């Protein structure tokens, strides 16, 4: 329990502050290219592919494909940013830069370090999701896509909340992979399938109860559905499911990540 | 030394660490007082760094206790870590920041907060001769200056007790002397220091007392002369290998095996042992010198290399010719 309460300790925030300071020093390379990726994807899918798939059935309604993938892109951005930050960036800080070793020689303990990385990854997800939301707002105001703009400011917060669980999940792999090349496993075999089979770019559903349960247990799916509910004015029920799965996964993954990181770093 | 009512800065008792079935540190006791330097000495794998890591909380002992300022370290870990400075063997500088920022950001990892951080950072930059590089990346620094910055960073919060893990490894002689001077100045300022080192001259010059480790156990402790006397004896017989065959043959019958360094035979001896050897070879002129820590290190390393040896270093040294 103490490990979980460490999320609110000043030492966790000291780690976030350190990462934020580095980010501000390198913001041109750290912020603009990654934030542009979902924008390019939205242009490619929302306007390119939408030329062939004009509309799509969603919850008994027919909506524009651009309107369908807009919330999915926000969800995918929040997921991908937090997950990959916890995988690659945290690994570089831990293994190559030995930043963690330096920090652990202070009053900061390992659980604060892990929480600091989780919270920072969620902040990165928030920032990139904000950029996507601003672009969506521009397209919406230009009449190119129909969205409930009043709910748009909520999306980065929802994404950051879910991002904590994605980051904790990523840190589990950071703690166990032997080398950075092995990150290909959590990236290609886990991250990409999770991101695609989640109602982001296309609807995923199954008549089989077990398969449908697995789909609904995918937190990216719940995040995508929550963003869609907010932006398209649908039922807010997915938000409750998102809160439940996020808290459940955060509890499990963070406990595991702290334990595995402790084993790797402290022996 | 501390005043009678002043608690020892650090007191460890019965420290033990195991990795799997291997015991890497076994029932180790040690103390460090204010204004004193304790040197942990021993060959590779002796358990120096593991001991240090247990003392500053990086590794949890499997048995034993550590007290800092008379308080149990595990129970009051958060508060007591504020009192400790740690300079690890590895370069853990933050290369995303400048030299100055390394100090400033590090200060943020301590509470109560470091008063007047800006002033403290400027003071350290000046004291450690880093002012010229304050706004440069640590990548611009030479090895000696990197080590200076690491030590400066480890004391940015004004700790009372500093751990230095092999502070001069990889430095050229001039840089080593500069680090020695910094360590001496910290000791003079009243800081307690526990350091590990491979360098015999460093241990001799910097340490007020030594703790010699061999395979995780303390094999000698005290001032340098006491340690050498305990483990080696008062004399070291030195002889060219080409002239020493008969003496070596005699020593082998007594179970003694001298060290060989660059064509030279060396053998630590106690006064009585030297007298016995001299009596056995009355026609030979024996050259002896006082022992130094190099002799000790060689003896320990040789002992460690002898797999299956049953005798401890002390027992072997006491064997006598």
Coordinates of C-alpha atoms in Angstrom, one line a residue:
Chain A
X1 CA 0.0 0.0 0.0
X2 CA 2.9 2.3 0.8
X3 CA 4.2 1.8 -2.7
X4 CA 0.9 3.0 -4.1
X5 CA 0.6 6.0 -1.9
X6 CA 4.0 7.1 -3.0
X7 CA 2.3 8.5 -6.1
X8 CA 1.5 11.6 -3.9
X9 CA 4.9 11.9 -2.3
X10 CA 7.1 15.0 -3.1
X11 CA 9.8 12.7 -4.2
X12 CA 7.7 11.3 -7.1
X13 CA 7.0 14.9 -8.2
X14 CA 10.8 15.6 -8.0
X15 CA 11.3 12.9 -10.6
X16 CA 8.5 14.4 -12.8
X17 CA 10.1 17.8 -12.4
X18 CA 13.5 16.5 -13.5
X19 CA 12.0 14.9 -16.6
X20 CA 10.0 18.0 -17.4
X21 CA 13.1 20.2 -17.2
X22 CA 14.9 17.9 -19.7
X23 CA 11.8 18.0 -21.9
X24 CA 11.7 21.8 -21.8
X25 CA 15.4 21.9 -22.8
X26 CA 14.7 19.7 -25.8
X27 CA 11.2 20.7 -26.6
X28 CA 11.7 21.3 -30.3
X29 CA 12.8 17.7 -30.9
X30 CA 10.8 16.1 -28.0
X31 CA 7.5 17.8 -28.7
X32 CA 6.9 18.8 -32.3
X33 CA 7.7 15.5 -34.2
X34 CA 5.8 13.1 -32.0
X35 CA 2.8 15.5 -31.7
X36 CA 2.7 15.8 -35.5
X37 CA 2.3 12.0 -36.0
X38 CA -1.3 11.8 -35.0
X39 CA -2.1 14.9 -37.0
X40 CA -0.6 13.3 -40.1
X41 CA -2.6 10.1 -39.4
X42 CA -5.8 12.1 -39.0
X43 CA -5.2 13.8 -42.4
X44 CA -4.4 10.4 -44.0
X45 CA -7.2 8.4 -42.6
X46 CA -9.8 11.1 -41.9
X47 CA -9.6 12.7 -45.3
X48 CA -7.6 10.2 -47.4
X49 CA -9.2 6.9 -46.5
X50 CA -12.5 8.7 -45.8
X51 CA -12.7 9.2 -49.6
X52 CA -13.3 5.5 -49.9
X53 CA -15.0 4.9 -46.5
X54 CA -17.3 7.8 -46.3
X55 CA -19.4 6.6 -43.4
X56 CA -19.4 3.9 -40.8
X57 CA -22.1 2.3 -38.5
X58 CA -21.6 3.1 -34.9
X59 CA -24.1 2.3 -32.1
X60 CA -27.0 2.0 -34.5
X61 CA -26.1 5.3 -36.2
X62 CA -24.3 6.1 -39.4
X63 CA -21.5 8.7 -38.9
X64 CA -18.7 10.1 -41.0
X65 CA -15.5 8.1 -41.0
X66 CA -13.5 11.3 -40.0
X67 CA -15.8 11.8 -37.0
X68 CA -15.3 8.1 -36.1
X69 CA -11.5 8.1 -36.1
X70 CA -11.0 11.6 -34.5
X71 CA -11.7 10.4 -30.9
X72 CA -9.8 7.2 -31.7
X73 CA -6.7 9.2 -32.6
X74 CA -6.8 11.1 -29.4
X75 CA -7.1 7.8 -27.5
X76 CA -4.3 6.2 -29.6
X77 CA -2.1 9.3 -29.0
X78 CA -2.6 9.2 -25.2
X79 CA -1.9 5.5 -25.2
X80 CA 1.1 5.4 -27.5
X81 CA 2.8 8.4 -26.0
X82 CA 2.6 7.1 -22.4
X83 CA 3.4 3.5 -23.3
X84 CA 6.4 4.3 -25.5
X85 CA 7.7 6.9 -23.0
X86 CA 7.7 4.3 -20.3
X87 CA 9.4 1.8 -22.6
X88 CA 12.1 3.6 -24.5
X89 CA 12.7 6.9 -22.6
X90 CA 12.6 5.3 -19.2
X91 CA 14.8 2.5 -20.3
X92 CA 17.4 4.9 -21.7
X93 CA 17.3 6.9 -18.4
X94 CA 17.6 3.6 -16.4
X95 CA 20.2 1.7 -18.4
X96 CA 22.3 4.0 -20.6
X97 CA 22.2 7.3 -18.7
X98 CA 22.2 5.8 -15.2
X99 CA 20.0 8.7 -14.2
X100 CA 18.0 6.4 -11.9
X101 CA 21.2 5.3 -10.1
X102 CA 22.0 9.0 -9.5
X103 CA 18.5 9.8 -8.2
X104 CA 18.4 6.7 -6.0
X105 CA 21.5 8.0 -4.1
X106 CA 19.3 10.7 -2.7
X107 CA 16.2 10.6 -0.5
X108 CA 14.2 9.4 -3.5
X109 CA 13.3 5.7 -3.3
X110 CA 12.6 3.3 -6.1
X111 CA 8.8 3.5 -5.7
X112 CA 9.0 7.3 -6.1
X113 CA 11.1 6.8 -9.2
X114 CA 8.6 4.4 -10.8
X115 CA 5.7 6.7 -9.9
X116 CA 7.6 9.7 -11.2
X117 CA 8.1 7.9 -14.5
X118 CA 4.4 6.9 -14.6
X119 CA 3.2 10.4 -13.9
X120 CA 5.6 11.9 -16.4
X121 CA 4.6 9.5 -19.1
X122 CA 0.9 10.4 -18.4
X123 CA 1.9 14.1 -18.7
X124 CA 3.5 13.4 -22.1
X125 CA 0.3 11.7 -23.1
X126 CA -1.7 14.8 -22.0
X127 CA 0.5 17.2 -24.0
X128 CA 0.3 15.2 -27.2
X129 CA -3.4 14.6 -26.9
X130 CA -3.8 18.3 -26.4
X131 CA -2.2 19.0 -29.7
X132 CA -4.4 16.5 -31.5
X133 CA -7.5 18.1 -29.8
X134 CA -6.4 21.5 -31.0
X135 CA -6.1 20.2 -34.6
X136 CA -9.5 18.5 -34.3
X137 CA -11.0 21.8 -33.0
X138 CA -9.5 23.6 -36.1
X139 CA -11.0 21.1 -38.5
X140 CA -14.3 21.1 -36.7
X141 CA -14.5 24.9 -36.7
X142 CA -13.7 24.7 -40.4
X143 CA -16.6 22.4 -40.9
X144 CA -14.5 19.5 -42.0
X145 CA -15.6 17.2 -39.2
X146 CA -18.6 17.3 -36.9
X147 CA -17.6 17.0 -33.2
X148 CA -19.0 18.1 -29.8
X149 CA -16.4 20.7 -29.1
X150 CA -17.6 21.6 -25.6
X151 CA -16.3 18.2 -24.5
X152 CA -13.0 18.4 -26.3
X153 CA -11.0 20.0 -23.4
X154 CA -11.8 16.9 -21.3
X155 CA -10.1 14.5 -23.6
X156 CA -6.5 15.2 -22.7
X157 CA -7.3 14.7 -19.0
X158 CA -9.1 11.4 -19.7
X159 CA -6.2 10.3 -21.8
X160 CA -3.6 11.3 -19.1
X161 CA -5.7 9.4 -16.5
X162 CA -5.7 6.2 -18.6
X163 CA -2.1 6.9 -19.6
X164 CA -0.9 6.1 -16.0
X165 CA -2.0 2.5 -16.5
X166 CA -0.4 2.3 -19.9
X167 CA 2.9 3.7 -18.5
X168 CA 2.8 1.3 -15.6
X169 CA 2.3 -1.5 -18.1
X170 CA 5.3 -0.3 -20.2
X171 CA 7.5 -0.1 -17.1
X172 CA 7.1 -3.8 -16.5
X173 CA 8.9 -4.5 -19.8
X174 CA 11.4 -1.8 -19.0
X175 CA 12.3 -3.7 -15.9
X176 CA 12.7 -7.1 -17.5
X177 CA 14.0 -6.6 -21.1
X178 CA 17.7 -7.6 -21.3
X179 CA 18.5 -4.9 -23.9
X180 CA 16.8 -2.2 -25.9
X181 CA 16.5 -4.4 -29.0
X182 CA 14.1 -6.6 -27.0
X183 CA 11.7 -3.6 -26.8
X184 CA 10.5 -4.9 -30.2
X185 CA 8.4 -7.5 -28.3
X186 CA 6.3 -5.1 -26.2
X187 CA 6.1 -2.6 -29.1
X188 CA 5.2 -4.9 -32.1
X189 CA 3.6 -7.8 -30.4
X190 CA 1.7 -6.0 -27.6
X191 CA 1.5 -2.2 -28.2
X192 CA 0.4 -2.2 -31.8
X193 CA -2.2 -5.0 -31.5
X194 CA -3.6 -3.3 -28.4
X195 CA -3.8 0.0 -30.2
X196 CA -5.4 -1.3 -33.3
X197 CA -7.9 -3.8 -31.8
X198 CA -9.5 -1.0 -29.8
X199 CA -12.0 0.8 -31.9
X200 CA -9.5 3.5 -32.8
X201 CA -9.3 3.2 -36.6
X202 CA -12.1 0.7 -37.1
X203 CA -14.9 -0.9 -35.0
X204 CA -14.0 -4.1 -33.2
X205 CA -16.7 -6.4 -31.9
X206 CA -17.4 -10.1 -31.6
X207 CA -20.4 -12.2 -31.1
X208 CA -18.4 -14.6 -29.0
X209 CA -18.8 -13.6 -25.3
X210 CA -15.2 -14.4 -24.3
X211 CA -13.7 -12.5 -27.2
X212 CA -16.0 -9.5 -26.5
X213 CA -14.9 -9.6 -22.9
X214 CA -11.2 -9.6 -23.9
X215 CA -11.9 -6.6 -26.2
X216 CA -13.6 -4.8 -23.4
X217 CA -10.7 -5.5 -21.0
X218 CA -8.4 -3.7 -23.4
X219 CA -7.9 -0.3 -21.7
X220 CA -7.2 1.3 -25.1
X221 CA -10.6 0.2 -26.3
X222 CA -12.3 1.7 -23.2
X223 CA -10.3 4.9 -23.7
X224 CA -11.3 5.1 -27.3
X225 CA -14.9 4.5 -26.5
X226 CA -14.8 7.1 -23.8
X227 CA -13.3 9.7 -26.1
X228 CA -15.9 8.8 -28.7
X229 CA -18.7 9.1 -26.2
X230 CA -17.5 12.6 -25.2
X231 CA -16.9 13.9 -28.8
X232 CA -19.9 12.3 -30.5
X233 CA -22.4 12.9 -27.6
X234 CA -23.0 9.2 -27.0
X235 CA -23.7 7.5 -23.7
X236 CA -21.1 8.2 -21.0
X237 CA -21.1 4.6 -19.8
X238 CA -17.7 3.9 -21.3
X239 CA -16.2 6.5 -18.9
X240 CA -17.1 4.4 -15.9
X241 CA -15.7 1.3 -17.5
X242 CA -12.5 3.2 -18.3
X243 CA -12.2 4.4 -14.7
X244 CA -12.7 0.8 -13.5
X245 CA -10.1 -0.8 -15.8
X246 CA -7.6 2.0 -15.4
X247 CA -7.6 1.8 -11.6
X248 CA -7.5 -2.0 -11.7
X249 CA -4.6 -2.1 -14.1
X250 CA -2.8 0.8 -12.4
X251 CA -2.9 -1.1 -9.2
X252 CA -1.7 -4.4 -10.6
X253 CA 0.9 -3.0 -13.1
X254 CA 2.4 -0.4 -10.7
X255 CA 2.8 -3.0 -8.0
X256 CA 4.4 -5.3 -10.5
X257 CA 6.6 -2.6 -12.0
X258 CA 7.9 -1.5 -8.7
X259 CA 8.7 -5.0 -7.7
X260 CA 10.5 -5.8 -10.9
X261 CA 12.4 -2.5 -11.1
X262 CA 13.5 -3.1 -7.5
X263 CA 14.8 -6.5 -8.4
X264 CA 16.6 -5.2 -11.5
X265 CA 18.1 -2.0 -9.9
X266 CA 18.6 -3.0 -6.3
X267 CA 19.2 -6.7 -6.7
Chain B
X1 CA 37.1 11.6 17.4
X2 CA 33.6 12.3 18.7
X3 CA 32.9 13.9 22.0
X4 CA 31.6 11.5 24.6
X5 CA 28.1 12.7 24.3
X6 CA 28.2 12.9 20.5
X7 CA 26.8 9.8 18.8
X8 CA 28.9 7.9 16.2
X9 CA 27.9 9.1 12.8
X10 CA 27.5 5.6 11.5
X11 CA 27.6 2.3 13.3
X12 CA 27.0 -1.0 11.5
X13 CA 26.8 -4.3 13.3
X14 CA 26.7 -7.8 11.9
X15 CA 26.1 -6.7 8.3
X16 CA 25.4 -9.7 6.1
X17 CA 24.4 -9.8 2.5
X18 CA 23.7 -12.9 0.4
X19 CA 23.0 -13.3 -3.3
X20 CA 21.4 -16.7 -3.7
X21 CA 23.6 -19.2 -1.9
X22 CA 26.6 -16.9 -1.9
X23 CA 27.4 -14.8 1.1
X24 CA 29.2 -11.7 -0.2
X25 CA 29.4 -9.8 3.1
X26 CA 29.5 -11.7 6.4
X27 CA 28.8 -10.3 9.9
X28 CA 30.7 -7.0 9.3
X29 CA 31.0 -4.4 12.0
X30 CA 32.2 -0.9 11.4
X31 CA 32.0 2.7 12.7
X32 CA 32.6 6.1 11.3
X33 CA 32.9 9.3 13.3
X34 CA 32.8 13.0 12.3
X35 CA 35.9 14.3 10.7
X36 CA 37.3 10.8 10.1
X37 CA 37.9 8.8 7.0
X38 CA 37.3 5.1 7.1
X39 CA 38.9 3.3 4.2
X40 CA 37.4 0.0 3.0
X41 CA 40.1 -2.0 1.3
X42 CA 40.3 -5.3 -0.4
X43 CA 40.8 -7.0 -3.8
X44 CA 38.0 -7.3 -6.4
X45 CA 35.0 -9.2 -5.1
X46 CA 35.9 -8.6 -1.5
X47 CA 32.5 -7.0 -0.8
X48 CA 33.5 -3.4 -0.6
X49 CA 30.9 -1.9 -2.9
X50 CA 28.2 -4.2 -1.5
X51 CA 29.1 -3.1 2.0
X52 CA 28.9 0.6 0.9
X53 CA 25.5 0.0 -0.8
X54 CA 24.1 -1.5 2.4
X55 CA 25.4 1.4 4.4
X56 CA 23.7 4.0 2.3
X57 CA 20.5 2.1 1.7
X58 CA 20.9 0.9 -1.8
X59 CA 20.9 -2.7 -0.8
X60 CA 19.0 -4.2 2.1
X61 CA 21.1 -6.3 4.5
X62 CA 20.0 -9.9 5.0
X63 CA 21.1 -9.6 8.6
X64 CA 22.6 -6.9 10.9
X65 CA 21.8 -3.3 11.5
X66 CA 23.0 0.2 10.5
X67 CA 22.6 3.2 12.8
X68 CA 23.1 6.7 11.6
X69 CA 23.4 9.3 14.4
X70 CA 22.3 6.7 16.8
X71 CA 19.0 6.0 15.0
X72 CA 18.1 2.8 13.1
X73 CA 18.6 3.5 9.5
X74 CA 15.7 1.3 8.2
X75 CA 13.2 2.8 10.6
X76 CA 14.2 6.4 10.0
X77 CA 15.4 6.0 6.4
X78 CA 13.7 9.0 4.9
X79 CA 15.1 11.5 7.5
X80 CA 18.5 9.9 7.7
X81 CA 19.1 9.8 4.0
X82 CA 19.0 13.5 4.1
X83 CA 22.2 13.3 6.2
X84 CA 24.0 11.1 3.7
X85 CA 26.0 12.0 0.6
X86 CA 26.7 9.3 -2.0
X87 CA 29.2 9.4 -4.8
X88 CA 29.0 6.2 -6.7
X89 CA 31.7 4.6 -8.7
X90 CA 29.8 4.9 -11.9
X91 CA 29.3 8.2 -13.6
X92 CA 25.7 9.0 -12.9
X93 CA 25.8 12.6 -13.9
X94 CA 22.7 13.9 -15.7
X95 CA 24.1 14.7 -19.2
X96 CA 20.8 16.3 -20.2
X97 CA 21.8 19.2 -17.9
X98 CA 24.7 21.7 -17.7
X99 CA 27.2 21.4 -14.8
X100 CA 25.3 24.0 -12.8
X101 CA 22.0 22.4 -13.5
X102 CA 23.3 19.1 -12.3
X103 CA 23.9 20.6 -8.9
X104 CA 20.6 22.5 -8.8
X105 CA 18.4 19.6 -9.9
X106 CA 20.1 17.2 -7.5
X107 CA 19.4 19.6 -4.6
X108 CA 15.7 19.2 -5.4
X109 CA 15.8 15.6 -4.3
X110 CA 16.2 16.5 -0.7
X111 CA 13.9 17.7 2.0
X112 CA 14.1 19.8 4.1
X113 CA 15.0 21.8 1.1
X114 CA 18.6 23.0 0.6
X115 CA 18.6 26.7 1.8
X116 CA 19.8 29.2 -0.7
X117 CA 20.3 26.6 -3.5
X118 CA 21.7 29.2 -5.9
X119 CA 24.3 30.4 -3.4
X120 CA 25.2 26.8 -2.4
X121 CA 25.7 25.8 -6.1
X122 CA 27.9 28.9 -6.7
X123 CA 29.9 28.0 -3.6
X124 CA 30.5 24.5 -4.8
X125 CA 31.3 25.6 -8.4
X126 CA 34.0 27.8 -6.9
X127 CA 35.3 25.4 -4.3
X128 CA 35.6 22.5 -6.8
X129 CA 37.1 24.7 -9.6
X130 CA 34.1 24.1 -11.8
X131 CA 33.1 27.8 -12.3
X132 CA 34.6 28.0 -15.8
X133 CA 32.4 25.1 -17.0
X134 CA 29.3 26.0 -15.0
X135 CA 27.1 26.4 -18.1
X136 CA 28.7 23.8 -20.2
X137 CA 27.6 20.2 -20.6
X138 CA 29.4 17.7 -18.4
X139 CA 30.5 16.1 -21.7
X140 CA 33.0 19.0 -21.9
X141 CA 34.7 17.9 -18.7
X142 CA 37.8 15.8 -18.4
X143 CA 37.7 12.6 -16.2
X144 CA 39.1 14.5 -13.2
X145 CA 36.5 17.3 -13.5
X146 CA 33.7 14.8 -13.9
X147 CA 34.8 13.2 -10.6
X148 CA 34.9 16.7 -9.0
X149 CA 31.4 17.4 -10.2
X150 CA 30.2 14.0 -8.9
X151 CA 31.6 14.7 -5.5
X152 CA 30.3 18.3 -5.5
X153 CA 26.8 17.0 -6.4
X154 CA 26.9 14.4 -3.6
X155 CA 27.4 17.2 -1.0
X156 CA 25.1 19.8 -2.4
X157 CA 22.7 19.2 0.5
X158 CA 25.5 19.5 3.1
X159 CA 25.5 15.9 4.4
X160 CA 27.4 15.0 7.5
X161 CA 28.5 11.6 6.2
X162 CA 29.8 11.0 2.7
X163 CA 30.3 7.7 0.9
X164 CA 32.9 7.6 -1.9
X165 CA 33.1 4.5 -4.0
X166 CA 36.5 4.3 -5.6
X167 CA 36.6 8.1 -6.1
X168 CA 39.8 8.1 -8.2
X169 CA 39.5 5.0 -10.4
X170 CA 40.4 5.9 -14.0
X171 CA 42.0 9.3 -13.1
X172 CA 45.5 10.4 -14.0
X173 CA 47.9 11.0 -11.1
X174 CA 47.4 14.8 -11.1
X175 CA 43.6 14.4 -11.0
X176 CA 43.9 11.8 -8.3
X177 CA 45.9 14.3 -6.1
X178 CA 43.2 16.9 -6.7
X179 CA 40.5 14.6 -5.5
X180 CA 42.6 13.7 -2.5
X181 CA 42.9 17.3 -1.6
X182 CA 39.1 17.7 -1.9
X183 CA 38.5 14.7 0.3
X184 CA 41.0 16.1 2.9
X185 CA 39.2 19.4 2.9
X186 CA 35.9 17.7 3.5
X187 CA 37.3 15.8 6.4
X188 CA 38.8 19.0 7.8
X189 CA 35.4 20.5 7.6
X190 CA 34.1 17.8 9.9
X191 CA 32.5 15.4 7.5
X192 CA 32.7 11.7 8.1
X193 CA 33.8 9.8 5.0
X194 CA 33.7 6.2 4.1
X195 CA 35.6 5.3 1.0
X196 CA 36.5 2.3 -1.0
X197 CA 39.6 2.1 -3.0
X198 CA 41.9 -0.2 -4.9
X199 CA 44.8 2.2 -4.5
X200 CA 47.1 1.5 -1.6
X201 CA 48.7 4.9 -1.6
X202 CA 45.2 6.5 -1.6
X203 CA 44.1 4.4 1.4
X204 CA 47.2 5.2 3.3
X205 CA 47.1 8.9 2.6
X206 CA 43.4 9.5 3.1
X207 CA 42.2 7.1 5.7
X208 CA 42.4 7.6 9.4
X209 CA 41.5 3.9 9.8
X210 CA 41.3 1.0 7.5
X211 CA 38.9 -2.0 7.3
X212 CA 40.4 -4.7 5.2
X213 CA 37.9 -7.1 3.5
X214 CA 38.6 -10.5 2.1
X215 CA 35.7 -12.6 0.7
X216 CA 33.2 -10.5 2.5
X217 CA 34.8 -10.7 5.9
X218 CA 36.9 -8.2 7.9
X219 CA 40.4 -9.6 8.1
X220 CA 42.0 -6.5 9.8
X221 CA 41.0 -3.1 11.0
X222 CA 42.7 -0.1 12.6
X223 CA 45.3 2.3 11.6
X224 CA 47.5 1.5 8.6
X225 CA 50.5 0.4 10.7
X226 CA 48.3 -1.8 12.9
X227 CA 46.6 -3.4 9.9
X228 CA 49.9 -4.2 8.3
X229 CA 51.4 -5.5 11.6
X230 CA 48.3 -7.7 12.1
X231 CA 48.3 -9.2 8.7
X232 CA 51.8 -9.2 7.5
X233 CA 54.4 -8.6 10.2
X234 CA 57.0 -5.9 10.6
X235 CA 59.3 -6.7 7.7
X236 CA 59.2 -7.7 4.0
X237 CA 62.1 -9.7 2.7
X238 CA 63.0 -8.6 -0.8
X239 CA 65.3 -10.6 -3.0
X240 CA 66.0 -11.0 -6.7
X241 CA 64.3 -14.2 -8.0
X242 CA 67.6 -15.3 -9.5
X243 CA 69.2 -15.4 -6.1
X244 CA 66.4 -16.7 -4.1
X245 CA 66.0 -20.4 -5.1
X246 CA 67.6 -21.9 -2.0
X247 CA 65.6 -19.7 0.3
X248 CA 62.4 -20.3 -1.5
X249 CA 63.0 -24.1 -1.3
X250 CA 63.5 -23.7 2.4
X251 CA 60.3 -21.7 2.7
X252 CA 58.3 -24.2 0.7
X253 CA 59.2 -26.9 3.3
X254 CA 57.7 -24.6 5.9
X255 CA 54.5 -24.0 3.8
X256 CA 55.3 -20.4 2.9
X257 CA 54.9 -19.1 -0.6
X258 CA 56.4 -15.7 -1.4
X259 CA 54.9 -13.3 -3.9
X260 CA 56.8 -12.6 -7.1
X261 CA 56.7 -9.1 -8.7
X262 CA 58.8 -8.2 -11.8
X263 CA 61.6 -10.7 -11.1
X264 CA 61.6 -9.9 -7.4
X265 CA 60.6 -12.2 -4.5
X266 CA 58.7 -10.7 -1.6
X267 CA 57.8 -12.3 1.7
X268 CA 56.3 -10.6 4.7
X269 CA 57.9 -11.7 8.0
X270 CA 57.5 -11.0 11.7
X271 CA 60.7 -10.2 13.6
X272 CA 61.0 -13.7 15.0
X273 CA 60.5 -15.2 11.6
X274 CA 63.1 -13.0 10.1
X275 CA 65.5 -14.0 12.9
X276 CA 64.8 -17.7 12.2
X277 CA 65.4 -17.3 8.5
X278 CA 68.6 -15.4 9.1
X279 CA 69.8 -18.1 11.4
X280 CA 69.0 -20.7 8.7
X281 CA 71.0 -18.9 6.1
X282 CA 73.8 -17.2 8.1
X283 CA 76.0 -16.8 5.0
X284 CA 73.3 -14.8 3.1
X285 CA 72.7 -11.1 3.3
X286 CA 69.0 -10.5 3.6
X287 CA 67.4 -7.3 2.5
X288 CA 64.2 -6.2 4.2
X289 CA 62.0 -3.1 4.1
X290 CA 58.8 -2.1 6.1
X291 CA 55.6 -3.6 4.7
X292 CA 53.2 -1.4 2.7
X293 CA 49.6 -1.8 1.6
X294 CA 50.8 -3.2 -1.8
X295 CA 52.2 -6.2 0.1
X296 CA 49.0 -6.6 1.9
X297 CA 47.0 -6.4 -1.3
X298 CA 49.2 -8.9 -3.0
X299 CA 48.9 -11.3 -0.1
X300 CA 45.1 -11.0 -0.1
X301 CA 44.8 -11.3 -3.8
X302 CA 47.0 -14.4 -3.7
X303 CA 44.9 -15.8 -0.9
X304 CA 41.7 -15.2 -2.8
X305 CA 43.2 -17.0 -5.9
X306 CA 44.0 -20.1 -4.0
X307 CA 40.9 -22.1 -4.4
X308 CA 40.2 -24.5 -1.7
X309 CA 42.7 -23.0 0.6
X310 CA 41.7 -23.9 4.1
X311 CA 43.7 -21.4 6.1
X312 CA 42.7 -17.7 6.6
X313 CA 45.3 -15.0 5.7
X314 CA 46.1 -14.5 9.3
X315 CA 46.7 -18.2 9.8
X316 CA 48.9 -18.5 6.8
X317 CA 50.9 -15.4 7.7
X318 CA 51.4 -16.8 11.2
X319 CA 52.7 -20.1 9.8
X320 CA 56.3 -18.9 10.2
X321 CA 59.5 -20.1 8.5

